[in-house]
Short mmCIF file of C-alpha atoms and ligand atoms in Angstrom, two decimals:
data_model
loop_
_atom_site.label_atom_id
_atom_site.label_comp_id
_atom_site.label_asym_id
_atom_site.label_seq_id
_atom_site.Cartn_x
_atom_site.Cartn_y
_atom_site.Cartn_z
CA MET B 77 1.21 17.02 5.28
CA ARG B 78 1.07 13.24 5.86
CA LEU B 79 2.77 11.40 3.00
CA PHE B 80 3.23 7.85 1.84
CA VAL B 81 4.63 6.19 -1.30
CA ALA B 82 2.46 3.51 -2.85
CA ILE B 83 1.49 1.62 -5.99
CA ASP B 84 -1.90 2.77 -7.17
CA LEU B 85 -3.20 -0.62 -8.31
CA PRO B 86 -4.46 -1.08 -11.87
CA ARG B 87 -8.27 -1.11 -12.29
CA SER B 88 -8.35 -4.87 -13.14
CA LEU B 89 -6.81 -5.76 -9.78
CA ARG B 90 -9.06 -3.41 -7.85
CA GLU B 91 -12.10 -4.91 -9.56
CA THR B 92 -10.99 -8.44 -8.63
CA LEU B 93 -10.58 -7.36 -5.01
CA ALA B 94 -13.83 -5.37 -4.94
CA GLY B 95 -15.51 -8.62 -6.06
CA LEU B 96 -14.91 -9.89 -2.49
CA TYR B 97 -16.81 -7.01 -0.97
CA GLY B 98 -20.05 -7.82 0.73
CA SER B 99 -18.90 -11.38 1.40
CA LEU B 100 -18.00 -10.70 5.02
CA PRO B 101 -20.74 -9.09 7.17
CA GLY B 102 -19.41 -6.47 9.57
CA ALA B 103 -16.27 -5.73 7.56
CA ARG B 104 -15.64 -2.07 6.69
CA TRP B 105 -14.20 -2.39 3.17
CA VAL B 106 -11.66 0.04 1.72
CA ALA B 107 -13.29 2.05 -1.09
CA PRO B 108 -12.16 0.49 -4.41
CA ASP B 109 -10.60 3.81 -5.49
CA ASP B 110 -8.46 3.81 -2.34
CA ILE B 111 -6.98 0.32 -2.81
CA HIS B 112 -3.18 0.61 -2.96
CA LEU B 113 0.05 -1.14 -2.02
CA THR B 114 2.14 0.97 0.35
CA LEU B 115 5.85 0.90 -0.41
CA ARG B 116 6.91 3.36 2.29
CA PHE B 117 4.91 5.28 4.91
CA ILE B 118 6.61 8.65 5.46
CA GLY B 119 4.22 10.41 7.84
CA GLU B 120 3.93 14.06 8.75
CA THR B 121 6.26 16.11 6.50
CA ARG B 122 6.95 19.84 6.24
CA PRO B 123 6.14 21.35 2.81
CA ASP B 124 9.83 22.14 2.05
CA VAL B 125 10.80 18.55 2.95
CA ALA B 126 7.91 17.26 0.78
CA ASP B 127 9.47 19.12 -2.16
CA GLU B 128 12.79 17.40 -1.46
CA VAL B 129 11.04 14.02 -1.23
CA ASP B 130 9.45 14.69 -4.62
CA TYR B 131 12.79 15.61 -6.11
CA ALA B 132 14.44 12.48 -4.68
CA LEU B 133 11.71 10.18 -6.00
CA ARG B 134 11.78 11.93 -9.37
CA SER B 135 15.53 11.24 -9.66
CA LEU B 136 15.14 7.55 -8.96
CA ARG B 137 15.39 5.17 -11.91
CA GLY B 138 13.09 2.21 -11.22
CA ARG B 139 12.19 -0.72 -13.44
CA ARG B 140 8.67 -1.81 -14.27
CA PHE B 141 7.65 -5.25 -13.04
CA ASP B 142 4.83 -7.74 -12.80
CA LEU B 143 2.78 -8.05 -9.69
CA ALA B 144 0.22 -10.61 -8.51
CA LEU B 145 -1.76 -10.75 -5.26
CA GLN B 146 -2.03 -13.97 -3.35
CA GLN B 147 -3.52 -15.18 -0.12
CA THR B 148 -5.32 -13.21 2.52
CA GLY B 149 -4.26 -12.43 6.08
CA VAL B 150 -5.13 -10.34 9.07
CA PHE B 151 -3.01 -7.94 11.10
CA MET B 152 -4.46 -7.85 14.58
CA SER B 153 -4.89 -4.36 15.98
CA ALA B 154 -1.74 -2.92 17.49
CA GLY B 155 -1.93 0.22 19.65
CA SER B 156 -2.54 3.43 17.75
CA ARG B 157 -2.91 1.70 14.35
CA GLY B 158 -6.42 0.76 15.51
CA ALA B 159 -8.73 -1.83 13.99
CA SER B 160 -7.63 -5.23 12.77
CA THR B 161 -6.90 -5.16 9.09
CA LEU B 162 -7.79 -7.80 6.50
CA TRP B 163 -5.28 -7.79 3.65
CA ALA B 164 -4.31 -9.43 0.39
CA GLY B 165 -0.71 -10.48 0.21
CA VAL B 166 1.75 -9.72 -2.56
CA ALA B 167 3.76 -12.44 -4.24
CA ARG B 168 7.32 -11.55 -3.17
CA SER B 169 9.40 -10.41 -6.09
CA GLU B 170 12.93 -9.19 -6.48
CA PRO B 171 11.96 -6.13 -8.57
CA LEU B 172 9.47 -5.07 -5.89
CA ASP B 173 12.13 -5.38 -3.15
CA HIS B 174 14.57 -3.53 -5.40
CA LEU B 175 12.19 -0.63 -5.96
CA ARG B 176 11.46 -0.43 -2.24
CA CYS B 177 15.20 -0.30 -1.48
CA LYS B 178 15.73 2.47 -4.04
CA ILE B 179 12.89 4.48 -2.49
CA GLU B 180 14.35 3.96 0.99
CA THR B 181 17.76 5.15 -0.15
CA ALA B 182 16.29 8.18 -1.92
CA LEU B 183 14.30 9.18 1.18
CA GLN B 184 17.21 8.75 3.56
CA ARG B 185 19.31 10.96 1.27
CA VAL B 186 16.89 13.82 1.96
CA GLY B 187 16.92 13.22 5.71
CA ILE B 188 13.86 11.00 6.23
CA ALA B 189 14.49 8.69 9.19
CA PRO B 190 15.16 5.07 8.17
CA GLU B 191 12.26 2.62 8.19
CA ARG B 192 13.01 0.13 10.94
CA ARG B 193 9.95 -2.07 10.44
CA ARG B 194 10.16 -5.11 8.25
CA PHE B 195 8.50 -4.64 4.83
CA GLN B 196 5.33 -6.77 4.67
CA PRO B 197 3.90 -5.98 1.27
CA HIS B 198 0.10 -6.07 1.52
CA VAL B 199 -3.02 -4.47 0.20
CA SER B 200 -5.44 -3.53 2.96
CA LEU B 201 -8.95 -4.60 2.11
CA ALA B 202 -11.07 -4.02 5.19
CA ARG B 203 -11.10 -3.23 8.88
CA VAL B 204 -12.55 -6.25 10.61
CA ASP B 205 -12.65 -5.43 14.29
CA ARG B 206 -16.46 -5.82 14.28
CA VAL B 207 -16.41 -9.28 12.67
CA PRO B 208 -16.79 -12.16 15.14
CA ASP B 209 -13.64 -14.37 15.19
CA PRO B 210 -15.35 -17.59 13.96
CA VAL B 211 -16.93 -15.75 11.03
CA LEU B 212 -13.59 -14.21 10.09
CA ALA B 213 -11.81 -17.57 10.41
CA GLY B 214 -14.39 -19.17 8.07
CA TRP B 215 -14.01 -16.41 5.51
CA MET B 216 -10.22 -16.65 5.61
CA GLN B 217 -10.35 -20.36 5.05
CA ALA B 218 -12.62 -19.87 2.02
CA HIS B 219 -10.41 -17.15 0.54
CA ASN B 220 -6.98 -18.26 1.53
CA LEU B 221 -6.14 -19.34 -1.97
CA LEU B 222 -6.89 -15.97 -3.52
CA ARG B 223 -4.60 -15.42 -6.45
CA THR B 224 -4.97 -12.66 -9.02
CA ASP B 225 -3.58 -12.47 -12.53
CA SER B 226 -0.25 -10.77 -12.74
CA VAL B 227 -0.29 -7.13 -13.95
CA THR B 228 2.52 -4.89 -15.06
CA ILE B 229 3.31 -2.01 -12.73
CA ASP B 230 4.76 0.92 -14.65
CA ASN B 231 4.60 3.69 -12.07
CA PHE B 232 4.46 4.46 -8.37
CA THR B 233 2.89 7.40 -6.57
CA LEU B 234 3.47 9.89 -3.79
CA PHE B 235 0.20 10.17 -1.88
CA SER B 236 -0.96 12.57 0.80
CA SER B 237 -3.45 11.51 3.43
CA GLN B 238 -5.82 13.82 5.20
CA PRO B 239 -8.35 13.00 7.86
CA GLY B 240 -11.88 12.85 6.37
CA PRO B 241 -15.29 12.70 8.07
CA ASP B 242 -15.32 8.89 8.20
CA ARG B 243 -12.09 7.75 6.59
CA PRO B 244 -8.78 9.27 5.52
CA VAL B 245 -8.81 10.99 2.11
CA TYR B 246 -5.88 9.87 -0.06
CA THR B 247 -4.70 12.17 -2.84
CA ALA B 248 -2.25 11.09 -5.57
CA GLU B 249 0.20 14.05 -5.55
CA VAL B 250 2.82 12.87 -8.07
CA ASP B 251 3.22 9.78 -10.29
CA TYR B 252 6.71 8.50 -11.10
CA GLU B 253 7.28 6.36 -14.16
CA LEU B 254 9.10 3.04 -14.06
CA VAL B 255 11.00 2.28 -17.24
P1 2AM E 559 -2.42 -0.05 6.26
O1 2AM E 559 -3.36 -0.04 5.12
O2 2AM E 559 -1.86 -1.42 6.58
O3 2AM E 559 -3.03 0.62 7.47
C1 2AM E 559 -1.67 5.26 4.46
O4 2AM E 559 -1.91 5.35 5.83
C2 2AM E 559 -1.00 3.95 4.13
O5 2AM E 559 0.23 3.85 4.82
C3 2AM E 559 -1.81 2.71 4.47
O6 2AM E 559 -1.71 1.78 3.44
C4 2AM E 559 -1.15 2.18 5.72
O7 2AM E 559 -1.15 0.81 5.83
C5 2AM E 559 0.29 2.61 5.53
N1 2AM E 559 1.02 2.77 6.76
C6 2AM E 559 2.19 2.15 7.09
N2 2AM E 559 2.63 2.51 8.27
C7 2AM E 559 1.71 3.39 8.77
C8 2AM E 559 1.63 4.12 9.97
N3 2AM E 559 2.58 4.06 10.95
N4 2AM E 559 0.55 4.91 10.16
C9 2AM E 559 -0.41 4.99 9.22
N5 2AM E 559 -0.36 4.33 8.03
C10 2AM E 559 0.68 3.54 7.81
#
């Protein structure tokens, strides 16, 4: 199974983000229920290793923290990752970095290969490969100052991802409480 660890965003934040939908013709928006903040992509994992991942995450003691989204940006398509992605950024915070480090340590302890890529916390909002560049640039300028209220994050989630007919299907497998 294909796994990743993420924060399943509170409804109020998803609603704020979903309020942007429809404002950019040609964008393929992420379904509001699927909006999340990935902490660690794990990838294809054997069932026995998935059990160990769950155990490792369960044993981790993480602290709850406040999170706000700010600004928008675009990752241009890179190889197999496919379409360019429009995202909302995450205000950098020490507790978020701390949680991510704890997750990384826990995963490495059960043999998951270290993450070499730099952590760029973001919430993917839409695939925008079909949006003409000038239209995208205008939209970005108008929404660059996006800033949501801050919300308390009191859990994180192990998700599985399966290919669906038109988009991946994300399933929340286990929630882990932050204290
Ligand atoms: P994205 O939204 O920027 O594409 C499930 O695929 C989640 O894991 C997505 O949030 C995705 O980020 C993230 N992710 C990180 N690295 C990935 C990778 N190498 N392949 C697929 N998804 C990845």
